[in-house]
Short mmCIF file of C-alpha atoms and ligand atoms in Angstrom, two decimals:
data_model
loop_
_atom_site.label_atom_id
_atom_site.label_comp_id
_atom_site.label_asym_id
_atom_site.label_seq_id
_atom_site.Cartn_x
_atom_site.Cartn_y
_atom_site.Cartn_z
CA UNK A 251 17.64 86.30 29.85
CA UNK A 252 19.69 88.22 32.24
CA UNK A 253 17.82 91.44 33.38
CA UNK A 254 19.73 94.59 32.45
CA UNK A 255 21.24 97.18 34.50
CA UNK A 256 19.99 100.19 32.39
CA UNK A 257 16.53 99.08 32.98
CA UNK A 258 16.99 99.99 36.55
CA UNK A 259 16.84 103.35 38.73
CA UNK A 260 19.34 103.67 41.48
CA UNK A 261 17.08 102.81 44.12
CA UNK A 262 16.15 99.87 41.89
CA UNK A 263 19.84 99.28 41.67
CA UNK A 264 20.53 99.19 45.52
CA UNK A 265 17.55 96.39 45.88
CA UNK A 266 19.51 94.35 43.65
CA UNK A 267 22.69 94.80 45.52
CA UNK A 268 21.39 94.08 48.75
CA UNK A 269 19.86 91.28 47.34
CA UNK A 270 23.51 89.81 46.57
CA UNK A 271 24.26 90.84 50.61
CA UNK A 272 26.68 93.39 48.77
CA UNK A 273 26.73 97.56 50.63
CA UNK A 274 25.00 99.68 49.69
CA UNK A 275 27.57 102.44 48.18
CA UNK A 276 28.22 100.10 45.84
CA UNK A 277 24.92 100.53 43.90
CA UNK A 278 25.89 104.39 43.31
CA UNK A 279 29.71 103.12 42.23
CA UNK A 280 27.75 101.17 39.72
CA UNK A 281 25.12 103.45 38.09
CA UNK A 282 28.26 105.82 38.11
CA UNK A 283 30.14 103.76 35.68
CA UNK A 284 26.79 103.06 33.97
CA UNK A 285 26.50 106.62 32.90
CA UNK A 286 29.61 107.26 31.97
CA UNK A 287 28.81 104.59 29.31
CA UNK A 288 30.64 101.93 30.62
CA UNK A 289 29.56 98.53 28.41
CA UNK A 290 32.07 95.83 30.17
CA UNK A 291 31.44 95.55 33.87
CA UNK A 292 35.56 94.62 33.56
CA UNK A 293 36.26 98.23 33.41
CA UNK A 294 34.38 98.70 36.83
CA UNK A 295 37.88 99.04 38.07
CA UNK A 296 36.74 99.84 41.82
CA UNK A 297 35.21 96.64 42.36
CA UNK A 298 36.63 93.28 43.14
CA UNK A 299 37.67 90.74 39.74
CA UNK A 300 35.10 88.25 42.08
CA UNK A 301 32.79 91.15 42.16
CA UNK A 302 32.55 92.19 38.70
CA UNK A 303 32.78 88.61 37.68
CA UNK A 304 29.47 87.88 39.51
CA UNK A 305 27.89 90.83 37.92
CA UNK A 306 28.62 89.39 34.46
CA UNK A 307 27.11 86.39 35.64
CA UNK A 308 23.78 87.79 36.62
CA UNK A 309 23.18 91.16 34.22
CA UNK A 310 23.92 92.81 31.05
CA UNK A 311 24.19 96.24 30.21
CA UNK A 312 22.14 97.45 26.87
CA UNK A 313 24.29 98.26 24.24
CA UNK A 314 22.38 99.41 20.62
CA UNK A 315 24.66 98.02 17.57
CA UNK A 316 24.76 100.94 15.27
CA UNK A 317 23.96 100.39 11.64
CA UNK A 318 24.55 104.21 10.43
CA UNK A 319 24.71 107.41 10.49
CA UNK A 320 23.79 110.10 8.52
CA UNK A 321 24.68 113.70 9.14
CA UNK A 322 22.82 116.74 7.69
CA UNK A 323 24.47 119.05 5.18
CA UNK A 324 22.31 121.93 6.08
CA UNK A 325 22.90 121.78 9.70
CA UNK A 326 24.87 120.12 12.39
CA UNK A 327 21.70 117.06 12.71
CA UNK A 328 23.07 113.50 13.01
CA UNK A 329 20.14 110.49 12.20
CA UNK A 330 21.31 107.22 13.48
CA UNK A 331 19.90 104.09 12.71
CA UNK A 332 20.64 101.30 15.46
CA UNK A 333 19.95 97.58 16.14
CA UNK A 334 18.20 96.17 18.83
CA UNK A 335 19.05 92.57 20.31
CA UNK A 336 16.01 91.00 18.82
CA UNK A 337 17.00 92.78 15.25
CA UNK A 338 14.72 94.93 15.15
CA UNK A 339 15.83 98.73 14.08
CA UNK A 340 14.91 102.22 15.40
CA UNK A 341 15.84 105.43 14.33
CA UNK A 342 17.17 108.49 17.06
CA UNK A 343 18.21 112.18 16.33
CA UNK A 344 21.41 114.55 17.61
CA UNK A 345 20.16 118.01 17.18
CA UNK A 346 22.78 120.90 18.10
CA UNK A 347 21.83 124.00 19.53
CA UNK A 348 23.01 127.24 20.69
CA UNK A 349 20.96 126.46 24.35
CA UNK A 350 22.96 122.43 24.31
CA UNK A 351 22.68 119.75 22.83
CA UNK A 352 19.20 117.89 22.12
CA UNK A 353 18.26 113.83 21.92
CA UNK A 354 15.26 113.09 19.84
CA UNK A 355 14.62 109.53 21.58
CA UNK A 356 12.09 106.64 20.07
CA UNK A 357 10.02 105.32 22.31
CA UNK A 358 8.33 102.21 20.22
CA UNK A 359 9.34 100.25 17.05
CA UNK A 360 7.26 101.71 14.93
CA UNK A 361 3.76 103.66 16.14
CA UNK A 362 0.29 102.68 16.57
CA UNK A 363 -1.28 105.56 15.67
CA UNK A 364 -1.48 106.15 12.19
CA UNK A 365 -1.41 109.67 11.42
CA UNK A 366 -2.03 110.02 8.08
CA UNK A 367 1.22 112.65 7.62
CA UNK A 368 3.83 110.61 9.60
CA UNK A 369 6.14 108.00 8.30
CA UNK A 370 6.36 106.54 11.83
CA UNK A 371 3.26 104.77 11.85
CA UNK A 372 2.80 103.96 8.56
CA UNK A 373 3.62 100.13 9.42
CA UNK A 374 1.83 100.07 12.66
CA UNK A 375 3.00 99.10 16.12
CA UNK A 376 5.51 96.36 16.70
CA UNK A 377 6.35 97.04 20.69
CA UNK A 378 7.30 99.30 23.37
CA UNK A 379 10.91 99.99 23.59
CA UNK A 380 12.34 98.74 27.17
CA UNK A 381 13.50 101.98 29.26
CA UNK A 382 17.33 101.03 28.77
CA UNK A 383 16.69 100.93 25.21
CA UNK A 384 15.75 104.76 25.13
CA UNK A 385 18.68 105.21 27.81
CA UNK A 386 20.96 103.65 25.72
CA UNK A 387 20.26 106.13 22.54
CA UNK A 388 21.41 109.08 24.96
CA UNK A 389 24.46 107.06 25.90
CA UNK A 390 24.97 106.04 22.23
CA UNK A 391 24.64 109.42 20.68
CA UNK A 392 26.57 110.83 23.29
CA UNK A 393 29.77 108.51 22.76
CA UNK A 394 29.50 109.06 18.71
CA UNK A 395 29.22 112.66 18.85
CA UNK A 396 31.69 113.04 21.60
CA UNK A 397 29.32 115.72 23.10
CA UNK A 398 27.19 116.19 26.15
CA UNK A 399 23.66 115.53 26.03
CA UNK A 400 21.25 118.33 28.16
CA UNK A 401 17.89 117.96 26.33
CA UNK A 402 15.80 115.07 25.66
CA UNK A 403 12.60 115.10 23.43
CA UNK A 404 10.59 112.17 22.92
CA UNK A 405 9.37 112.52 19.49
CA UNK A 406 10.73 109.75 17.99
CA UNK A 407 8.97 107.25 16.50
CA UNK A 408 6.19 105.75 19.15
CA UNK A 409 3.60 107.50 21.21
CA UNK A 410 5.57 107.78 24.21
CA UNK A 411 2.32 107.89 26.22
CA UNK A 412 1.33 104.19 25.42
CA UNK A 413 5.07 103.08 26.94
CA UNK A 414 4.26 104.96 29.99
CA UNK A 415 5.46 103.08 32.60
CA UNK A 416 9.27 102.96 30.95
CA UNK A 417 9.29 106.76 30.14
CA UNK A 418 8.44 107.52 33.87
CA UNK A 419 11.60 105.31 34.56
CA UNK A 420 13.56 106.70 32.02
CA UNK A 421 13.30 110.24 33.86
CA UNK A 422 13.89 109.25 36.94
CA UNK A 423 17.50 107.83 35.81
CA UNK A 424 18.03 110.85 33.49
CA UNK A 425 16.98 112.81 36.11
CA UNK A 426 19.80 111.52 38.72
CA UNK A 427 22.75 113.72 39.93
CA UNK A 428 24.69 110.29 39.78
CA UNK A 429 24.25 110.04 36.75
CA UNK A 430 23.02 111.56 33.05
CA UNK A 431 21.85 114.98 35.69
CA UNK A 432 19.84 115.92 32.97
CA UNK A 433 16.97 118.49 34.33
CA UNK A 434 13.31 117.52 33.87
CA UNK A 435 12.76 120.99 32.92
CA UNK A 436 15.05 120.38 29.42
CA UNK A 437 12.68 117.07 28.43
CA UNK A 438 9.33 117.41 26.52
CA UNK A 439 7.31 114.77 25.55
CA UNK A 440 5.30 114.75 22.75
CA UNK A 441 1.96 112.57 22.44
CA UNK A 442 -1.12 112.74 20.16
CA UNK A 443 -3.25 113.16 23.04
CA UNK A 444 -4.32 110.50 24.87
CA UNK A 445 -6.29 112.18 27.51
CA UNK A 446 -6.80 109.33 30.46
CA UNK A 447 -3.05 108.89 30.00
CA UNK A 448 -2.10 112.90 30.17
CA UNK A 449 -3.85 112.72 33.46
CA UNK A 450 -1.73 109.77 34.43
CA UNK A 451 1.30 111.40 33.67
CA UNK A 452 0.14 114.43 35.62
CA UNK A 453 -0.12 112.36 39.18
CA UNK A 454 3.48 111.96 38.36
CA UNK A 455 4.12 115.42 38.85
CA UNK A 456 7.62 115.72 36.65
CA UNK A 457 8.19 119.34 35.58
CA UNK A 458 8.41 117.34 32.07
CA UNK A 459 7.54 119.86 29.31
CA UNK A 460 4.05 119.02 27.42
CA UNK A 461 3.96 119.39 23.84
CA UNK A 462 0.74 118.16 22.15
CA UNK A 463 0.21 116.88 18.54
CA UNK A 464 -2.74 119.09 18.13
CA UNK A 465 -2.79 119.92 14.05
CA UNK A 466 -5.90 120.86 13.47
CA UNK A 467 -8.94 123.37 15.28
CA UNK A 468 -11.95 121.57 14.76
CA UNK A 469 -12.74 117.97 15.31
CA UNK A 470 -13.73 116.83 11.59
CA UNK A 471 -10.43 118.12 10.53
CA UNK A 472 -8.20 116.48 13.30
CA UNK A 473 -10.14 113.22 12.91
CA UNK A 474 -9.89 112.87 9.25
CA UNK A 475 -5.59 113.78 9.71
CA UNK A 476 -5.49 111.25 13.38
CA UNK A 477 -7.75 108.60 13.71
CA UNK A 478 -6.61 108.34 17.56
CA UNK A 479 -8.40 111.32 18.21
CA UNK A 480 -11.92 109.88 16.83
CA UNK A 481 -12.39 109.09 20.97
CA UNK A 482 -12.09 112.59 21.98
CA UNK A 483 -12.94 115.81 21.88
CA UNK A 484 -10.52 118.98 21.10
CA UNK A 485 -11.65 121.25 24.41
CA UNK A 486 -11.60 118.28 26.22
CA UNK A 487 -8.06 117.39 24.99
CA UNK A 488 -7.33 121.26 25.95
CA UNK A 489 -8.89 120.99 29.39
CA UNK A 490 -6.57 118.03 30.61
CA UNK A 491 -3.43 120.42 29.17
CA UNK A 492 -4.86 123.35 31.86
CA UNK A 493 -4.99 120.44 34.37
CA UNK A 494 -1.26 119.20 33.28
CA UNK A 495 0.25 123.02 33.18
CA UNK A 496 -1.84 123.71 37.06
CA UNK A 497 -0.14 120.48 38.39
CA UNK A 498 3.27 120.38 36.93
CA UNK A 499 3.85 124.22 36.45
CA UNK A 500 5.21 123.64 32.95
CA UNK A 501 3.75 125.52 30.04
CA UNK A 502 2.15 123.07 27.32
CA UNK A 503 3.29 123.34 23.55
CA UNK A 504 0.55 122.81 20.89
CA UNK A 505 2.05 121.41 17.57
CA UNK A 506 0.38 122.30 14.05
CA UNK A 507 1.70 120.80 11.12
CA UNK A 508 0.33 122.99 7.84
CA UNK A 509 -0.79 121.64 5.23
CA UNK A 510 -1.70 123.34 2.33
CA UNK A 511 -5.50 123.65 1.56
CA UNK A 512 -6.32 121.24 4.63
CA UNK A 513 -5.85 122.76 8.12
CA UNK A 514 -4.34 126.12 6.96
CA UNK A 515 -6.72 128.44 6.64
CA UNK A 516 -7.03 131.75 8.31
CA UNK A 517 -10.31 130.92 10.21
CA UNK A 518 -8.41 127.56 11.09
CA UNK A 519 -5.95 129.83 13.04
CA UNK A 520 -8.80 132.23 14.37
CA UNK A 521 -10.52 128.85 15.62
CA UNK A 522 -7.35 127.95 17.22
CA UNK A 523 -6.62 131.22 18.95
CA UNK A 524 -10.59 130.96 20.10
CA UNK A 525 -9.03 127.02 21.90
CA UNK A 526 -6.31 128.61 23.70
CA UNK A 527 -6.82 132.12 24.69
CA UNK A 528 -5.75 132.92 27.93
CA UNK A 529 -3.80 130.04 28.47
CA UNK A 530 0.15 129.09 29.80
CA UNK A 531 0.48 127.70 26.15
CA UNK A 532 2.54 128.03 22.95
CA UNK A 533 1.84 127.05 19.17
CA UNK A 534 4.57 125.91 17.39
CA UNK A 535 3.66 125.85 13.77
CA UNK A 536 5.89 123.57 11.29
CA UNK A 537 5.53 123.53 7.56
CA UNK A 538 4.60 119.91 7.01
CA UNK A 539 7.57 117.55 6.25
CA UNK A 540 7.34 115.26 3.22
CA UNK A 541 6.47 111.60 3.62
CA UNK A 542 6.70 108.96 1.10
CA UNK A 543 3.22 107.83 0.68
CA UNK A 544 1.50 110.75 1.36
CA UNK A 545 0.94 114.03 -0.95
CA UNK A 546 0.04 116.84 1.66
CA UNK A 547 1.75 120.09 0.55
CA UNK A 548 3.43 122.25 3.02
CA UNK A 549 1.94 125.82 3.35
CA UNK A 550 4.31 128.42 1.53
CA UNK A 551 6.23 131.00 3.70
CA UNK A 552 4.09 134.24 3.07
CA UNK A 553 1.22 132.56 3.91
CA UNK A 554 3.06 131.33 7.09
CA UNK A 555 3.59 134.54 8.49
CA UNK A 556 -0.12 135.33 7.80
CA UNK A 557 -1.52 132.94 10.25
CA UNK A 558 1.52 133.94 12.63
CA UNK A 559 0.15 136.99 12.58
CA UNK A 560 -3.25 135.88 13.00
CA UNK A 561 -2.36 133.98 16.58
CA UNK A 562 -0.27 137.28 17.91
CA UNK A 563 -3.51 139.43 17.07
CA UNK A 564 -5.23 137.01 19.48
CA UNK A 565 -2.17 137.45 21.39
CA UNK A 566 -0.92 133.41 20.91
CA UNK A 567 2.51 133.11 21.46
CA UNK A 568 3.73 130.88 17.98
CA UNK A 569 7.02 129.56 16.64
CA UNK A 570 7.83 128.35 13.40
CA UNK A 571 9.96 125.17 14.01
CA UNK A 572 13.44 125.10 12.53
CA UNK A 573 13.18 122.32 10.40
CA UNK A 574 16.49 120.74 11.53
CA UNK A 575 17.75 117.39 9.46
CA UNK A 576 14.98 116.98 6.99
CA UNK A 577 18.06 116.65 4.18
CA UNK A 578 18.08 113.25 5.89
CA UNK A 579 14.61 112.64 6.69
CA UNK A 580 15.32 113.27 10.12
CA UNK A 581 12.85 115.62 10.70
CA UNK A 582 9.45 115.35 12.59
CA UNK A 583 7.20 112.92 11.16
CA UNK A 584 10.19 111.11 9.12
CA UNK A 585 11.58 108.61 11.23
CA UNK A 586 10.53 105.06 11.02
CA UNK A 587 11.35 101.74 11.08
CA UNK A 588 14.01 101.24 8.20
CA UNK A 589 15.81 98.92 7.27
CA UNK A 590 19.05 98.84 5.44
CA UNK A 591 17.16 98.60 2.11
CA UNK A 592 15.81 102.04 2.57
CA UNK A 593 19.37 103.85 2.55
N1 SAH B 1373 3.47 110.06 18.93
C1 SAH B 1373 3.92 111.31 19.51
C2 SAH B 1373 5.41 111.51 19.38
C3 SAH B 1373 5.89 111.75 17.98
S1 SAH B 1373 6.53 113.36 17.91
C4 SAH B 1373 3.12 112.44 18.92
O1 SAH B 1373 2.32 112.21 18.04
O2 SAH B 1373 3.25 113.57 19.38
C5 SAH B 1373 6.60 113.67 16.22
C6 SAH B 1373 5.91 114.96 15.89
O3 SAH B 1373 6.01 115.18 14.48
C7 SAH B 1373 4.44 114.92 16.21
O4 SAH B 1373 4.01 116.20 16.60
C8 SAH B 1373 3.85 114.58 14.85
O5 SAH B 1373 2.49 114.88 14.76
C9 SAH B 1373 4.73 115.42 13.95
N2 SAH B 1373 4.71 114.99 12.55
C10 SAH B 1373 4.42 113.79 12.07
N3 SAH B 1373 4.51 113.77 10.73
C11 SAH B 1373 4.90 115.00 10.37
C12 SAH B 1373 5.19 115.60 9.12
N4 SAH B 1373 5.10 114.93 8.00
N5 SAH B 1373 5.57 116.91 9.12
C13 SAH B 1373 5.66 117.60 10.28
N6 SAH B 1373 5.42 117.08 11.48
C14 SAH B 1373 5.02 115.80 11.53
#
């Protein structure tokens, strides 16, 4: 198989095209027309016919086959189902927003986690998406929507954490002024808290915003909703966060999906503001999504603004998350791996 050009970093680039005895400015003339979602190296119009010719020979350039699109009635949310070469399918989100425009990226076909609230794992893990794959859903998204992308979230379907070593590439060639220029400070990543792999992240040191799938205050609760977490504790969990914010500088989101009668209590929240006191943190509550499968209720509004109130007592900064695109089951905890069949 011919290796792929939006695998690479620009410095991975330029090994390549000294390999071929080529200069080196032609590396950067290449990731250029890379980002601006160039598919056919034929339209590299600034190189030689030989030169483009050879690169046809030796690489490819990732291009997701989209299957569909839905758009949201209730906001301006775009799902979009695409194909990958080996048929598999994956499901990424537009979001608009006042502050730009947001990618909600997939970083595996399907999730090993299993989270009993989430549609994304409900199939299990079938592999780690290659870094041009998730480049290629900004590109894509970008070119369908005719819009600029300035945000990235990974909290599509995958635990971004477990694909580690592609994410960390993927920011680098977000990251470059050559290309996407998208700042590290407008990407979160979301994981259910694998702690040795937190800490790896850390040593990277990208102002990457943390969010963590926390959902519940005490252990019993969070194991019974994510089995992942049966290998750690909560404070410990909390502890590498403090290490992540001291490192990086970025604040660390906690996410709590409610549900009703399970982790929504008001001594749940007064446990939770006892976790985080004192800390560069934020809560972002969400009502929990429905799930095929699964019968957790969402907690009702009134009693929403309870436990808000409960977290600013303790002085907890919280947000209630916009629930953008669930019309389309593109909200959190509703993307999977679909097929046709399922539209
Ligand atoms: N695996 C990572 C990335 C997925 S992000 C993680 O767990 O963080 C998707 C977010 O949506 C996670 O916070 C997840 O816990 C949350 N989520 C999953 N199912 C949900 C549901 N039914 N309603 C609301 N949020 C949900």
């Amino acid at each position: 198989m011919k290796k792929d050009l939006l695998d690479f970093t620009l410095e991975e680039i330029t090994h390549e095209i000294s390999a071929l005895g080529w200069p080196k400015f032609r590396s950067t003339q290449i990731f250029r027309w890379l980002y601006v979602g160039v598919k056919d190296f034929m339209e590299m119009t600034n190189l030689s016919k030989g030169d483009r010719e050879e690169l046809q020979n030796k690489y490819s350039i990732m291009n997701l086959t989209l299957i569909k699109k839905q758009e949201s009635r209730e906001d301006e949310t775009a799902k979009f189902l695409f194909q990958l070469s080996d048929g598999e399918m994956i499901e990424s989100v537009f979001m608009k927003y006042k502050h730009g425009n947001s990618a909600c990226l997939s970083t595996q076909v399907g999730c090993a986690m299993a989270c009993s609230f989430c549609a994304s794992g409900q199939e299990g893990l079938v592999r780690n998406l290659s870094t041009g794959e998730m480049v290629d859903q900004i590109l894509s998204m970008s070119r369908l929507q005719s819009e600029r992308i300035s945000h990235v979230v990974l909290m599509g379907s995958g635990e971004p954490l477990q694909n580690l070593g592609n994410v960390v590439k993927l920011m680098k060639i977000i990251n470059d002024k050559e290309g996407l220029n998208i700042s590290l400070r407008h990407v979160t990543l979301s994981t259910c808290g694998l702690i040795p792999e937190i800490r790896e992240l850390a040593s990277f040191k990208l102002p990457i915003n943390l969010a963590i799938s926390l959902h519940a205050s005490n252990d019993d609760t969070r194991r019974r909703l994510m089995p992942v977490s049966r290998g750690y504790l909560i404070t410990e969990l909390i502890n590498v966060c403090d290490e992540y914010a001291s490192v990086t500088g970025r604040r660390v989101t906690y996410e709590y999906a409610l549900i009703k009668g399970v982790n929504d209590s008001i001594a749940d929240m007064q446990q939770l503001a006892k976790l985080l006191r004192g800390k560069l943190c934020h809560v972002n509550l969400i009502p929990i999504n429905p799930v095929e499968g699964s019968n957790y209720q969402a907690t009702n509004k009134a009693h929403l603004i309870d436990l808000t109130r409960v977290l600013l007592k303790e002085g907890i900064v919280s947000t209630v998350r916009r629930e953008l695109g669930s019309d389309i089951d593109a909200a959190c905890g509703q993307l999977k791996r679909r097929t046709l069949k399922d539209y």
